XYZ file of C-alpha atoms in Angstrom:
333
model
C 0.000 0.000 0.000
C 2.829 2.369 0.869
C 4.307 1.890 -2.616
C 1.124 3.285 -4.155
C 1.800 6.487 -2.202
C 5.583 6.786 -2.391
C 6.084 5.980 -6.089
C 3.814 8.759 -7.438
C 5.320 11.284 -5.001
C 8.852 10.354 -6.112
C 7.842 10.645 -9.776
C 6.347 14.097 -9.188
C 9.505 15.309 -7.446
C 11.568 14.026 -10.393
C 9.560 16.285 -12.717
C 9.933 19.202 -10.295
C 13.714 18.656 -10.254
C 13.910 18.719 -14.048
C 11.837 21.919 -14.143
C 14.110 23.506 -11.509
C 17.162 22.669 -13.594
C 15.299 24.101 -16.575
C 15.102 27.474 -14.830
C 18.904 27.634 -15.049
C 18.570 26.952 -18.771
C 16.211 29.872 -19.332
C 12.816 28.160 -18.975
C 9.893 30.078 -17.503
C 8.104 28.867 -14.379
C 5.293 27.286 -16.408
C 3.873 24.242 -14.627
C 6.529 24.246 -11.879
C 4.426 25.886 -9.104
C 1.439 23.648 -9.798
C 3.552 20.496 -9.959
C 5.410 21.437 -6.782
C 2.108 21.962 -4.946
C 0.802 18.552 -6.057
C 4.137 16.924 -5.133
C 4.017 18.459 -1.652
C 0.430 17.299 -1.195
C 1.247 13.771 -2.381
C 4.267 13.593 -0.058
C 2.347 14.809 2.993
C -0.348 12.238 2.224
C 2.031 9.294 2.629
C 0.792 7.512 5.760
C 4.041 7.663 7.758
C 4.706 11.262 6.768
C 1.121 12.225 7.549
C 1.185 10.786 11.076
C 4.534 12.409 11.858
C 3.729 15.890 10.499
C 0.188 15.959 11.867
C 1.618 15.035 15.260
C 3.711 18.193 15.101
C 0.525 20.156 14.374
C -1.317 18.801 17.419
C -2.818 15.493 16.185
C -6.047 17.183 15.045
C -5.781 16.217 11.363
C -5.149 19.786 10.314
C -2.742 18.224 7.858
C -5.707 16.730 6.011
C -6.916 20.236 5.218
C -3.385 21.302 4.243
C -3.129 18.345 1.845
C -6.489 19.290 0.334
C -5.318 22.881 -0.169
C -2.008 21.884 -1.780
C -3.606 19.295 -4.058
C -6.545 21.501 -4.974
C -4.432 24.578 -5.708
C -1.869 22.551 -7.671
C -4.397 20.689 -9.815
C -6.354 23.888 -10.511
C -3.197 25.723 -11.582
C -2.133 22.827 -13.803
C -5.616 22.762 -15.316
C -5.422 26.471 -16.103
C -2.027 26.102 -17.789
C -3.043 22.982 -19.712
C -6.101 24.730 -21.114
C -3.931 27.725 -22.004
C -1.284 25.577 -23.707
C -3.897 23.752 -25.763
C -5.699 26.942 -26.729
C -8.858 25.973 -24.828
C -8.538 28.610 -22.085
C -9.420 31.440 -24.447
C -12.511 29.602 -25.644
C -13.642 28.743 -22.136
C -12.156 31.634 -20.159
C -15.264 32.111 -18.060
C -15.343 28.434 -17.156
C -11.727 28.545 -15.952
C -12.411 31.638 -13.837
C -15.502 29.950 -12.420
C -13.475 26.890 -11.438
C -10.845 29.035 -9.729
C -13.531 31.045 -7.914
C -15.302 27.843 -6.875
C -12.010 26.492 -5.560
C -11.448 29.543 -3.358
C -14.967 29.323 -1.919
C -14.587 25.598 -1.249
C -11.200 26.145 0.406
C -12.856 28.487 2.921
C -15.731 26.019 3.377
C -13.255 23.192 3.960
C -11.456 25.149 6.668
C -14.717 25.988 8.454
C -16.042 22.414 8.347
C -12.811 20.941 9.703
C -12.330 23.526 12.438
C -15.843 22.929 13.823
C -15.291 19.149 13.818
C -13.756 17.151 16.655
C -11.024 15.314 14.740
C -8.656 14.534 17.597
C -6.124 11.837 16.768
C -4.165 11.592 13.524
C -5.929 9.266 11.094
C -4.587 8.167 7.741
C -8.013 6.766 6.857
C -9.790 10.024 7.640
C -13.246 9.248 6.224
C -13.656 5.947 8.087
C -12.294 7.191 11.392
C -14.542 10.252 11.644
C -17.565 9.117 9.622
C -19.851 9.534 12.649
C -19.241 13.296 12.728
C -21.966 15.004 10.621
C -19.629 17.628 9.141
C -17.042 15.147 7.827
C -19.133 13.800 4.932
C -19.738 17.264 3.410
C -16.110 18.179 4.160
C -14.794 15.222 2.190
C -17.503 15.190 -0.471
C -17.109 18.895 -1.332
C -13.371 18.525 -1.921
C -13.585 15.400 -4.035
C -16.550 16.668 -6.032
C -14.639 19.820 -6.894
C -11.538 17.831 -7.874
C -13.698 15.571 -10.021
C -15.170 18.545 -11.891
C -11.738 20.095 -12.502
C -10.154 16.822 -13.642
C -13.075 15.825 -15.861
C -13.250 19.224 -17.544
C -9.488 19.375 -18.073
C -9.193 15.828 -19.382
C -12.021 16.208 -21.886
C -10.804 19.581 -23.142
C -7.248 18.287 -23.569
C -8.539 15.404 -25.673
C -10.557 17.859 -27.790
C -7.574 20.177 -28.339
C -6.349 21.421 -31.689
C -3.256 19.328 -32.382
C -1.978 21.553 -35.191
C 1.680 22.468 -34.738
C 2.284 20.611 -31.496
C 5.427 18.532 -31.118
C 5.225 14.753 -30.916
C 6.437 14.696 -27.307
C 4.042 17.453 -26.238
C 1.136 15.595 -27.832
C 2.057 12.306 -26.154
C 2.444 14.091 -22.828
C -0.969 15.731 -23.076
C -2.614 12.445 -23.991
C -1.083 10.814 -20.914
C -2.210 13.730 -18.730
C -5.716 13.322 -20.151
C -5.702 9.651 -19.144
C -4.541 10.739 -15.694
C -7.429 13.204 -15.440
C -9.941 10.491 -16.304
C -8.305 8.126 -13.787
C -8.690 10.904 -11.235
C -12.389 11.122 -12.054
C -12.655 7.370 -11.453
C -10.897 7.823 -8.098
C -13.360 10.575 -7.167
C -16.348 8.363 -8.036
C -14.993 5.531 -5.889
C -14.294 7.953 -3.033
C -17.799 9.408 -3.222
C -19.166 5.859 -3.070
C -17.073 5.172 0.031
C -18.317 8.378 1.656
C -21.911 7.411 0.857
C -21.457 3.954 2.343
C -19.982 5.428 5.510
C -22.893 7.859 5.861
C -25.344 4.987 5.376
C -23.550 2.946 8.033
C -22.624 0.208 5.585
C -19.284 -1.532 5.453
C -17.413 -0.997 2.197
C -15.572 -3.801 0.442
C -11.798 -3.740 0.858
C -11.460 -3.811 -2.932
C -12.984 -0.325 -3.078
C -10.220 1.047 -0.869
C -7.581 -0.649 -3.002
C -9.243 0.604 -6.181
C -9.301 4.152 -4.852
C -5.575 4.049 -4.005
C -4.748 2.564 -7.412
C -6.708 5.235 -9.287
C -5.039 8.004 -7.243
C -1.589 6.528 -7.917
C -2.394 6.184 -11.619
C -3.543 9.810 -11.750
C -0.342 11.147 -10.195
C 1.899 8.854 -12.255
C 0.169 9.938 -15.465
C 0.632 13.580 -14.491
C 4.314 12.898 -13.829
C 4.847 11.064 -17.112
C 2.765 13.529 -19.080
C 4.802 16.498 -17.914
C 8.204 14.800 -17.828
C 8.154 13.700 -21.480
C 8.086 17.212 -23.030
C 10.218 18.578 -20.163
C 12.903 15.946 -20.729
C 12.842 16.690 -24.448
C 13.324 20.397 -23.720
C 16.091 19.533 -21.264
C 17.990 17.542 -23.875
C 17.354 20.241 -26.486
C 18.653 22.919 -24.092
C 21.866 20.974 -23.471
C 22.316 20.458 -27.202
C 21.702 24.168 -27.762
C 24.293 24.989 -25.119
C 26.832 22.857 -26.965
C 25.942 24.527 -30.277
C 26.234 27.961 -28.682
C 29.689 27.070 -27.347
C 30.668 25.992 -30.863
C 29.324 29.244 -32.354
C 31.257 31.288 -29.806
C 34.423 29.347 -30.601
C 33.857 30.067 -34.308
C 33.278 33.794 -33.683
C 36.053 34.300 -31.116
C 38.954 34.555 -33.620
C 36.914 37.008 -35.694
C 36.068 39.169 -32.675
C 39.679 39.167 -31.468
C 40.943 40.169 -34.896
C 38.342 42.915 -35.248
C 39.210 44.134 -31.764
C 42.625 45.070 -33.082
C 41.098 47.472 -35.607
C 40.158 51.020 -34.528
C 36.477 50.472 -35.338
C 36.328 47.141 -33.508
C 38.120 48.449 -30.429
C 35.770 51.429 -30.272
C 32.707 49.165 -30.607
C 33.981 46.841 -27.883
C 34.438 49.726 -25.471
C 31.098 51.352 -26.332
C 29.084 48.143 -25.864
C 31.183 46.841 -22.963
C 31.743 43.572 -24.807
C 34.160 40.985 -23.438
C 36.249 38.583 -25.523
C 36.704 36.136 -22.650
C 35.338 32.607 -22.900
C 31.713 32.472 -21.680
C 28.906 30.379 -23.130
C 26.079 32.802 -22.370
C 23.408 33.601 -24.927
C 23.912 37.327 -24.295
C 27.584 37.116 -25.208
C 26.758 35.308 -28.454
C 24.215 37.979 -29.378
C 26.620 40.818 -28.548
C 29.408 39.302 -30.605
C 27.049 38.694 -33.507
C 25.772 42.282 -33.397
C 29.329 43.631 -33.175
C 30.446 41.639 -36.197
C 27.252 42.620 -38.034
C 27.976 46.318 -37.475
C 31.518 45.954 -38.780
C 30.199 43.915 -41.722
C 27.848 46.736 -42.713
C 30.391 49.542 -42.284
C 33.523 47.699 -43.421
C 32.619 44.505 -45.296
C 36.147 44.199 -46.624
C 37.401 43.270 -43.163
C 35.613 39.883 -43.352
C 36.653 37.011 -45.573
C 34.192 34.988 -47.627
C 34.558 32.025 -45.268
C 33.939 34.249 -42.232
C 30.825 35.661 -43.907
C 29.460 32.131 -44.430
C 30.108 31.264 -40.774
C 28.312 34.422 -39.634
C 25.333 33.725 -41.905
C 24.988 30.172 -40.561
C 25.120 31.370 -36.962
C 22.600 34.099 -37.762
C 20.110 31.537 -39.094
C 20.505 29.448 -35.951
C 19.957 32.478 -33.721
C 16.759 33.376 -35.567
C 15.477 29.790 -35.388
C 16.160 29.680 -31.637
C 14.351 32.976 -31.087
C 11.295 31.657 -32.942
C 11.300 28.473 -30.841
C 11.653 30.481 -27.614
C 8.688 32.684 -28.548
C 6.476 29.663 -29.280
C 7.464 27.982 -26.013
C 6.811 31.145 -24.002
C 3.420 31.604 -25.658
C 2.435 28.057 -24.697
C 3.575 28.567 -21.117
C 5.488 25.242 -21.131
């Protein structure tokens, strides 16, 4: 049982780690905050972690509410970004705002219902332990119903997306996330059934508890796989781009050093505060390219035919990279 909790949490943290490394490579935040929130919620929901942390909070199951808030906020944020990346947010902007507003209202309702309930004693099986308390059923049911609506809406809209222009990895990732959303809906239905059985005073079959845990694990694993596939592709592409940029800088360095010896080049270097030292930053590549371009316009005779070909090739790569960066930023990935 513990594996069904630990494995998805570990997978989520692996995606978070890749996204954190991506920040050093120039990626935007994108899905990182939402994924981190879900990863924190999944980690705190591991039975041993839950009992330990809730004990620090007074053994009143306040951690259950905290897990709900982390998971709810994370899933809602991921839903918003997924709809934006697939172009569905603009078509259903009001629906997204309604879901976010509903989530805020339910978060307040959750806090009120838990605080007025006597939930003394940390319980990993929260619904069963406190089923006799009248406020627990609406507390649990409101959270899971909201999650079911968000996951169902997101999964269906991702499947209905316009696939024009999307990369193969991005498409595969979204399809896997959609499966995860639908698995989450199945988990919500099973959980609502368990809540109903507890309210009715009936004993639920053990298979329902196992099925609920399996669907939850499948949901989180699908989210991890769905986001890690395009992220890993971007990670590899960023490393390859870094190597290409280092090669371009090595190709331009002799040209820059030679031009620096001319009066025009030396003046341009001083005016733009350009360094000729070895750094593999994108800014340095752009500055060198602009410097050489200025000299090429004013004094084309200072560049050989071979140097001109090298500069043209690097210029095409820079323009292609800028186009890719703009598309990625627009998708929020």
